[in-house]
Amino acid sequence: MRKSLRNKHVRTAVATLLASSSVAISLPAYAQSAAAEDTDEIVVTAQKREQNLQDVPVAITAIGTEKLDQLQVNEFADVVKFLPSVTIQQGGPGFAQVYFRGVASGENANHSASLPTVGTYLDEMPITTIQGALDIHAYDLARVEALAGPQGTLYGASSMAGTLKLVTNAPDTSGFYGNAGVEINNVAHGDFGSVFEGFINAPLSDSAALRLVGWYRDDGGYIDNLPGSRTYPTSGITQNNAALVEKNYNDAETYGARLALGIDLDENWTIKPTLMGQIQNTEGSYARERSGQSSGKYTTVQYNPEGSKDKWIQAAMTIEGKIGNWDMTLTGGHLRRKTETQSDYSDYGYFYDALSGYGAYWYDNAGDYVSPNQYIQGIDRYRKSFAEFRVSSPQDASLRFIGGLFWQRQTHNIEQNYIIDDIADSITVPGTDSNIWLTKQLRTDRDYAAFGELSFDVTDKLTLTGGARVYKYDNSLFGFFGFARGYSRNTGVARCVTTTGAEFRDNPTGTFATPILPGAPCTNVDKNTSDSDFIHKLNATYKINDDALVYATWSRGFRPGGINRRGTLPPYGPDELDNYELGWKTTFGAFRFNGAVYQEDWNNIQLSFLGANGLTEIRNAGIARIRGVEMDVGYRQGGFSLNAGFSYNDAEIRRDFCRIANATFDCTTPGNALLAPAGSRLPVTPKFKGNMIARYEFPISDWNGHVQLAANHTGSRATDLRTAQKALKGNLGAYTTVDFSFGVKKDLWSIEAFATNLFDSFGVVNTGVSCVETVCGTGVTPSTPTGGAFYDTIIKPRVIGLKFSRDF
């Protein structure tokens, strides 16, 4: 009923807007177009200064304002389709990990696990969090820059494998203008959706301007929650999901705004404060269930409410100026993010009971069995502050320098409640209503660095560049995780510290020490780890002529170490990626041809896997090698343009991966086990990924028309590094999607019809299994509980839409 009413309101609003002929969407034609993307005039800031894309000796893909709109880019996953070197692993809106060039080991994005291998920037500010990249609605962006390979010297710790930069359009003093728009769409097998967007650019004086941007997006659902029931074997209690049965139940709404000011203090100094925020609400699951009681492409059977609320706000300021002929930049910002999640965890309760009789552990105060149905309620709070000061010498000199200082502090206040209703007080985590498990921890990651790059023109054609980053990290984790004392004598409360310093299991009559973290019942983890080192970059660039250059780069990226929350395990150390790359950038009239070949050696890989009690464990136990090539071609003549790109990555581990790490990589030592042999393919990313975009613009009477066709292919991927788990979950199959659009524009008006995933291709971007990992198999029904439930996060089906826009 809720969605039906909302869709009725959407259709009514659209009808009103169309009748009034006063609004529109996208296809902006405002004065300061970010880049002419099909020419050689694309301006990027990959090296922390404005440069022509074709002059930057880095493998970089840039998509500007107009192209983002032409490609129907709304969310993070949409733009990744057109970045050949980038792969996304997604669990739903707001929960995505991105990877460059096959650098992935199967990280599970657990809150106590490794940081991402890819850094994400919003203008000057790093916005990477452990949960993944912010799912920013892509409107009024000047461009998206994808920098492949280690970018550690200029961008730091979270850019080990690459960097994604989202650059917003800046306030403009040239005049008052804006854009407003509306879109109505429908997703195959699902519901209607809509988008409302708009911005205004307003000069406040000859030296100051503001830009106000707003958006609202309603994404229709396409996965059905089917009726289901099951009986828990131990207690005989039957559970059903009648109250949650719903068609198209995975809907989402996203809304936000950005306010930016640009103030010229004088002819040399400018100040740019910005404030941006977004709220994203989802309901249901974005994964289909391919086993158990559901076997359809777009169906599942869930027994508890699922969804999320992701809200964040970011404030940043950049001050730019000159002292003499040197450029100075001081930038800083603060980000706050809060995510509230609900997850169905009943599969684990059912399979553990069916296979191991665990239902006998769940009883009330009277000793009677309760339903083992389990669900998770999570609240995660993130805070991130950063500051950077850098200087840059005149760029027209033969000897050039850019360098500075960097500081960052990010915290993650973690609360995950695993709940079984009505359980006895003795097995309830103290301080909670009915938790069988509680994670209440504070994670803090601190980074400090000094960095610099020095370039020297040996001749008018040959330039040598050397760079380094000296860094220090200091990371800590403290708080509580685990079971109640009445359920486990070895984990959770049993391992909490008492006032004598002894653990509670060794001092059962003692008193808990005052918890370090408010909201935690006691403290059973309190650790920190730190280290300092440096990384480097060496580059030689030879400019054959004004339209062609070749380059060679040896660069290194790193990822900080962190804390294993299981007390018996040591912290894990940093891992490093060495990149050896040969690249070229050429322009021949209307034709552009760029490319790179490379080898990347990944050392001391932070490999994660589930240990006892389902706890993520991180070990520096891997060495991998990635060999690859990526190419990008473009052609434009008259109204016709053609762009294509692809990447190929052969990524594999070079040593056996053992359950217990050791210096000799010998998996036959007592108590050890071989998890993946040398030569195993790295998971998550495909060997081949490519795309092609063809566009033709032509006159239709006194209108300007266009037709566009875009195709994207993602190759097959391994689901896991470990042999047994890979065999259990299977590989992810290759898929290809095709997008089509047709539109017209006249003066201030634009109209466009489009279809994404035109042929309704089916593709899986992530997969997981809910089962007892040591014994789960493939045959699963409530009557034959021999395995687990498998869940695939899938690409969005075909979407057909109509957009209107008006500039003013």
PDB file of N, CA and C in Angstrom, residues 33-37 39-65 83 123-124 142-148 151 154-155 163-167 320 390 395 402 585 592 594 632:
ATOM      1  N   SER A  33      30.606  24.351 -19.458  1.00  0.00           N
ATOM      2  CA  SER A  33      30.685  22.903 -19.655  1.00  0.00           C
ATOM      3  C   SER A  33      32.049  22.388 -19.229  1.00  0.00           C
ATOM      4  N   ALA A  34      32.040  21.312 -18.432  1.00  0.00           N
ATOM      5  CA  ALA A  34      33.273  20.856 -17.792  1.00  0.00           C
ATOM      6  C   ALA A  34      34.323  20.406 -18.779  1.00  0.00           C
ATOM      7  N   ALA A  35      33.890  19.738 -19.841  1.00  0.00           N
ATOM      8  CA  ALA A  35      34.887  19.225 -20.773  1.00  0.00           C
ATOM      9  C   ALA A  35      34.228  18.825 -22.073  1.00  0.00           C
ATOM     10  N   ALA A  36      34.925  19.043 -23.157  1.00  0.00           N
ATOM     11  CA  ALA A  36      34.455  18.537 -24.439  1.00  0.00           C
ATOM     12  C   ALA A  36      35.010  17.129 -24.570  1.00  0.00           C
ATOM     13  N   GLU A  37      34.211  16.147 -24.118  1.00  0.00           N
ATOM     14  CA  GLU A  37      34.773  14.835 -23.849  1.00  0.00           C
ATOM     15  C   GLU A  37      35.241  14.071 -25.069  1.00  0.00           C
ATOM     16  N   THR A  39      36.917  15.424 -27.564  1.00  0.00           N
ATOM     17  CA  THR A  39      38.041  16.128 -28.154  1.00  0.00           C
ATOM     18  C   THR A  39      39.245  15.918 -27.267  1.00  0.00           C
ATOM     19  N   ASP A  40      40.331  16.664 -27.545  1.00  0.00           N
ATOM     20  CA  ASP A  40      41.528  16.536 -26.725  1.00  0.00           C
ATOM     21  C   ASP A  40      41.597  17.621 -25.673  1.00  0.00           C
ATOM     22  N   GLU A  41      40.456  18.166 -25.283  1.00  0.00           N
ATOM     23  CA  GLU A  41      40.461  19.284 -24.344  1.00  0.00           C
ATOM     24  C   GLU A  41      39.883  18.909 -22.980  1.00  0.00           C
ATOM     25  N   ILE A  42      39.948  17.655 -22.606  1.00  0.00           N
ATOM     26  CA  ILE A  42      39.459  17.234 -21.306  1.00  0.00           C
ATOM     27  C   ILE A  42      40.445  17.684 -20.232  1.00  0.00           C
ATOM     28  N   VAL A  43      39.967  18.448 -19.273  1.00  0.00           N
ATOM     29  CA  VAL A  43      40.812  18.949 -18.191  1.00  0.00           C
ATOM     30  C   VAL A  43      40.579  18.103 -16.956  1.00  0.00           C
ATOM     31  N   VAL A  44      41.664  17.600 -16.332  1.00  0.00           N
ATOM     32  CA  VAL A  44      41.573  16.762 -15.141  1.00  0.00           C
ATOM     33  C   VAL A  44      42.509  17.320 -14.075  1.00  0.00           C
ATOM     34  N   THR A  45      42.341  16.822 -12.862  1.00  0.00           N
ATOM     35  CA  THR A  45      43.187  17.248 -11.736  1.00  0.00           C
ATOM     36  C   THR A  45      43.860  16.040 -11.095  1.00  0.00           C
ATOM     37  N   ALA A  46      44.190  15.042 -11.903  1.00  0.00           N
ATOM     38  CA  ALA A  46      44.767  13.795 -11.396  1.00  0.00           C
ATOM     39  C   ALA A  46      46.048  14.023 -10.613  1.00  0.00           C
ATOM     40  N   GLN A  47      46.849  15.027 -11.014  1.00  0.00           N
ATOM     41  CA  GLN A  47      48.114  15.299 -10.346  1.00  0.00           C
ATOM     42  C   GLN A  47      48.027  16.553  -9.485  1.00  0.00           C
ATOM     43  N   LYS A  48      46.802  16.797  -8.931  1.00  0.00           N
ATOM     44  CA  LYS A  48      46.547  17.895  -7.995  1.00  0.00           C
ATOM     45  C   LYS A  48      46.745  19.265  -8.641  1.00  0.00           C
ATOM     46  N   ARG A  49      46.631  19.324  -9.964  1.00  0.00           N
ATOM     47  CA  ARG A  49      46.635  20.592 -10.686  1.00  0.00           C
ATOM     48  C   ARG A  49      45.916  20.357 -12.001  1.00  0.00           C
ATOM     49  N   GLU A  50      45.380  21.417 -12.601  1.00  0.00           N
ATOM     50  CA  GLU A  50      44.635  21.276 -13.834  1.00  0.00           C
ATOM     51  C   GLU A  50      45.565  20.997 -14.998  1.00  0.00           C
ATOM     52  N   GLN A  51      45.245  19.926 -15.747  1.00  0.00           N
ATOM     53  CA  GLN A  51      46.038  19.539 -16.907  1.00  0.00           C
ATOM     54  C   GLN A  51      45.131  18.947 -17.972  1.00  0.00           C
ATOM     55  N   ASN A  52      45.557  19.050 -19.217  1.00  0.00           N
ATOM     56  CA  ASN A  52      44.892  18.360 -20.304  1.00  0.00           C
ATOM     57  C   ASN A  52      45.073  16.857 -20.105  1.00  0.00           C
ATOM     58  N   LEU A  53      44.002  16.115 -20.223  1.00  0.00           N
ATOM     59  CA  LEU A  53      44.053  14.665 -20.022  1.00  0.00           C
ATOM     60  C   LEU A  53      45.152  14.009 -20.849  1.00  0.00           C
ATOM     61  N   GLN A  54      45.331  14.446 -22.064  1.00  0.00           N
ATOM     62  CA  GLN A  54      46.307  13.826 -22.955  1.00  0.00           C
ATOM     63  C   GLN A  54      47.752  14.155 -22.582  1.00  0.00           C
ATOM     64  N   ASP A  55      47.942  15.075 -21.634  1.00  0.00           N
ATOM     65  CA  ASP A  55      49.298  15.416 -21.186  1.00  0.00           C
ATOM     66  C   ASP A  55      49.669  14.754 -19.867  1.00  0.00           C
ATOM     67  N   VAL A  56      48.766  13.981 -19.285  1.00  0.00           N
ATOM     68  CA  VAL A  56      49.007  13.392 -17.974  1.00  0.00           C
ATOM     69  C   VAL A  56      49.529  11.963 -18.151  1.00  0.00           C
ATOM     70  N   PRO A  57      50.748  11.667 -17.698  1.00  0.00           N
ATOM     71  CA  PRO A  57      51.311  10.320 -17.863  1.00  0.00           C
ATOM     72  C   PRO A  57      50.774   9.345 -16.822  1.00  0.00           C
ATOM     73  N   VAL A  58      49.466   9.204 -16.785  1.00  0.00           N
ATOM     74  CA  VAL A  58      48.774   8.303 -15.870  1.00  0.00           C
ATOM     75  C   VAL A  58      47.647   7.643 -16.644  1.00  0.00           C
ATOM     76  N   ALA A  59      47.376   6.368 -16.388  1.00  0.00           N
ATOM     77  CA  ALA A  59      46.233   5.692 -16.998  1.00  0.00           C
ATOM     78  C   ALA A  59      44.968   6.211 -16.324  1.00  0.00           C
ATOM     79  N   ILE A  60      44.245   7.070 -17.025  1.00  0.00           N
ATOM     80  CA  ILE A  60      43.104   7.749 -16.419  1.00  0.00           C
ATOM     81  C   ILE A  60      41.942   7.796 -17.402  1.00  0.00           C
ATOM     82  N   THR A  61      40.752   7.508 -16.885  1.00  0.00           N
ATOM     83  CA  THR A  61      39.512   7.670 -17.633  1.00  0.00           C
ATOM     84  C   THR A  61      38.733   8.804 -16.997  1.00  0.00           C
ATOM     85  N   ALA A  62      38.253   9.754 -17.795  1.00  0.00           N
ATOM     86  CA  ALA A  62      37.494  10.885 -17.276  1.00  0.00           C
ATOM     87  C   ALA A  62      36.168  10.992 -18.026  1.00  0.00           C
ATOM     88  N   ILE A  63      35.091  11.112 -17.275  1.00  0.00           N
ATOM     89  CA  ILE A  63      33.748  11.277 -17.846  1.00  0.00           C
ATOM     90  C   ILE A  63      33.188  12.585 -17.325  1.00  0.00           C
ATOM     91  N   GLY A  64      32.869  13.501 -18.212  1.00  0.00           N
ATOM     92  CA  GLY A  64      32.431  14.836 -17.822  1.00  0.00           C
ATOM     93  C   GLY A  64      30.929  14.984 -17.694  1.00  0.00           C
ATOM     94  N   THR A  65      30.493  16.216 -17.416  1.00  0.00           N
ATOM     95  CA  THR A  65      29.104  16.534 -17.113  1.00  0.00           C
ATOM     96  C   THR A  65      28.135  15.990 -18.153  1.00  0.00           C
ATOM     97  N   LEU A  83      33.858   2.427 -16.786  1.00  0.00           N
ATOM     98  CA  LEU A  83      35.250   2.521 -16.367  1.00  0.00           C
ATOM     99  C   LEU A  83      35.860   1.127 -16.491  1.00  0.00           C
ATOM    100  N   ASP A 123      35.738  16.080  -4.616  1.00  0.00           N
ATOM    101  CA  ASP A 123      36.584  17.255  -4.807  1.00  0.00           C
ATOM    102  C   ASP A 123      37.941  16.991  -4.138  1.00  0.00           C
ATOM    103  N   GLU A 124      38.299  17.776  -3.130  1.00  0.00           N
ATOM    104  CA  GLU A 124      39.610  17.617  -2.494  1.00  0.00           C
ATOM    105  C   GLU A 124      39.597  16.638  -1.324  1.00  0.00           C
ATOM    106  N   ALA A 142      31.117  17.919 -12.421  1.00  0.00           N
ATOM    107  CA  ALA A 142      31.946  18.362 -13.536  1.00  0.00           C
ATOM    108  C   ALA A 142      32.541  17.160 -14.265  1.00  0.00           C
ATOM    109  N   ARG A 143      32.944  16.142 -13.504  1.00  0.00           N
ATOM    110  CA  ARG A 143      33.511  14.947 -14.115  1.00  0.00           C
ATOM    111  C   ARG A 143      33.773  13.900 -13.030  1.00  0.00           C
ATOM    112  N   VAL A 144      33.962  12.687 -13.482  1.00  0.00           N
ATOM    113  CA  VAL A 144      34.464  11.586 -12.661  1.00  0.00           C
ATOM    114  C   VAL A 144      35.805  11.174 -13.253  1.00  0.00           C
ATOM    115  N   GLU A 145      36.835  11.124 -12.434  1.00  0.00           N
ATOM    116  CA  GLU A 145      38.162  10.710 -12.873  1.00  0.00           C
ATOM    117  C   GLU A 145      38.503   9.364 -12.222  1.00  0.00           C
ATOM    118  N   ALA A 146      38.903   8.415 -13.037  1.00  0.00           N
ATOM    119  CA  ALA A 146      39.338   7.101 -12.547  1.00  0.00           C
ATOM    120  C   ALA A 146      40.817   6.953 -12.825  1.00  0.00           C
ATOM    121  N   LEU A 147      41.646   6.975 -11.774  1.00  0.00           N
ATOM    122  CA  LEU A 147      43.096   6.895 -11.880  1.00  0.00           C
ATOM    123  C   LEU A 147      43.523   5.474 -11.536  1.00  0.00           C
ATOM    124  N   ALA A 148      43.926   4.718 -12.539  1.00  0.00           N
ATOM    125  CA  ALA A 148      44.280   3.313 -12.329  1.00  0.00           C
ATOM    126  C   ALA A 148      45.721   3.175 -11.860  1.00  0.00           C
ATOM    127  N   GLN A 151      48.330   5.300  -6.511  1.00  0.00           N
ATOM    128  CA  GLN A 151      48.393   6.769  -6.503  1.00  0.00           C
ATOM    129  C   GLN A 151      48.865   7.254  -5.139  1.00  0.00           C
ATOM    130  N   LEU A 154      50.620  10.973  -4.050  1.00  0.00           N
ATOM    131  CA  LEU A 154      49.778  12.164  -3.945  1.00  0.00           C
ATOM    132  C   LEU A 154      48.489  11.921  -3.177  1.00  0.00           C
ATOM    133  N   TYR A 155      47.986  10.673  -3.158  1.00  0.00           N
ATOM    134  CA  TYR A 155      46.674  10.422  -2.581  1.00  0.00           C
ATOM    135  C   TYR A 155      46.677   9.520  -1.353  1.00  0.00           C
ATOM    136  N   THR A 163      42.439   5.404  -7.642  1.00  0.00           N
ATOM    137  CA  THR A 163      41.675   6.490  -7.013  1.00  0.00           C
ATOM    138  C   THR A 163      40.511   6.888  -7.908  1.00  0.00           C
ATOM    139  N   LEU A 164      39.355   7.109  -7.299  1.00  0.00           N
ATOM    140  CA  LEU A 164      38.197   7.669  -7.983  1.00  0.00           C
ATOM    141  C   LEU A 164      37.940   9.067  -7.446  1.00  0.00           C
ATOM    142  N   LYS A 165      37.846  10.036  -8.347  1.00  0.00           N
ATOM    143  CA  LYS A 165      37.593  11.417  -7.950  1.00  0.00           C
ATOM    144  C   LYS A 165      36.261  11.882  -8.531  1.00  0.00           C
ATOM    145  N   LEU A 166      35.388  12.372  -7.661  1.00  0.00           N
ATOM    146  CA  LEU A 166      34.129  12.980  -8.070  1.00  0.00           C
ATOM    147  C   LEU A 166      34.298  14.489  -7.923  1.00  0.00           C
ATOM    148  N   VAL A 167      34.294  15.199  -9.029  1.00  0.00           N
ATOM    149  CA  VAL A 167      34.548  16.636  -9.033  1.00  0.00           C
ATOM    150  C   VAL A 167      33.249  17.368  -9.333  1.00  0.00           C
ATOM    151  N   GLU A 320      42.752  28.761  -1.939  1.00  0.00           N
ATOM    152  CA  GLU A 320      43.794  28.713  -2.957  1.00  0.00           C
ATOM    153  C   GLU A 320      44.352  30.108  -3.184  1.00  0.00           C
ATOM    154  N   ARG A 390      49.440  22.075   0.611  1.00  0.00           N
ATOM    155  CA  ARG A 390      50.407  21.768  -0.432  1.00  0.00           C
ATOM    156  C   ARG A 390      50.819  23.037  -1.176  1.00  0.00           C
ATOM    157  N   GLN A 395      54.493  26.009 -13.127  1.00  0.00           N
ATOM    158  CA  GLN A 395      54.446  24.823 -13.968  1.00  0.00           C
ATOM    159  C   GLN A 395      55.100  25.018 -15.324  1.00  0.00           C
ATOM    160  N   ILE A 402      55.742  19.785  -6.539  1.00  0.00           N
ATOM    161  CA  ILE A 402      54.471  19.843  -5.824  1.00  0.00           C
ATOM    162  C   ILE A 402      54.611  18.950  -4.597  1.00  0.00           C
ATOM    163  N   LYS A 585      49.761   7.920 -24.953  1.00  0.00           N
ATOM    164  CA  LYS A 585      48.599   8.766 -25.209  1.00  0.00           C
ATOM    165  C   LYS A 585      48.818   9.458 -26.548  1.00  0.00           C
ATOM    166  N   ARG A 592      41.608   9.320 -31.176  1.00  0.00           N
ATOM    167  CA  ARG A 592      42.379   9.252 -29.932  1.00  0.00           C
ATOM    168  C   ARG A 592      42.641   7.783 -29.592  1.00  0.00           C
ATOM    169  N   ASN A 594      44.714   5.726 -26.495  1.00  0.00           N
ATOM    170  CA  ASN A 594      45.495   5.680 -25.260  1.00  0.00           C
ATOM    171  C   ASN A 594      45.557   4.242 -24.754  1.00  0.00           C
ATOM    172  N   ASP A 632      41.985   2.615 -24.592  1.00  0.00           N
ATOM    173  CA  ASP A 632      40.860   3.538 -24.744  1.00  0.00           C
ATOM    174  C   ASP A 632      41.003   4.214 -26.092  1.00  0.00           C
TER     175      ASP A 632
END
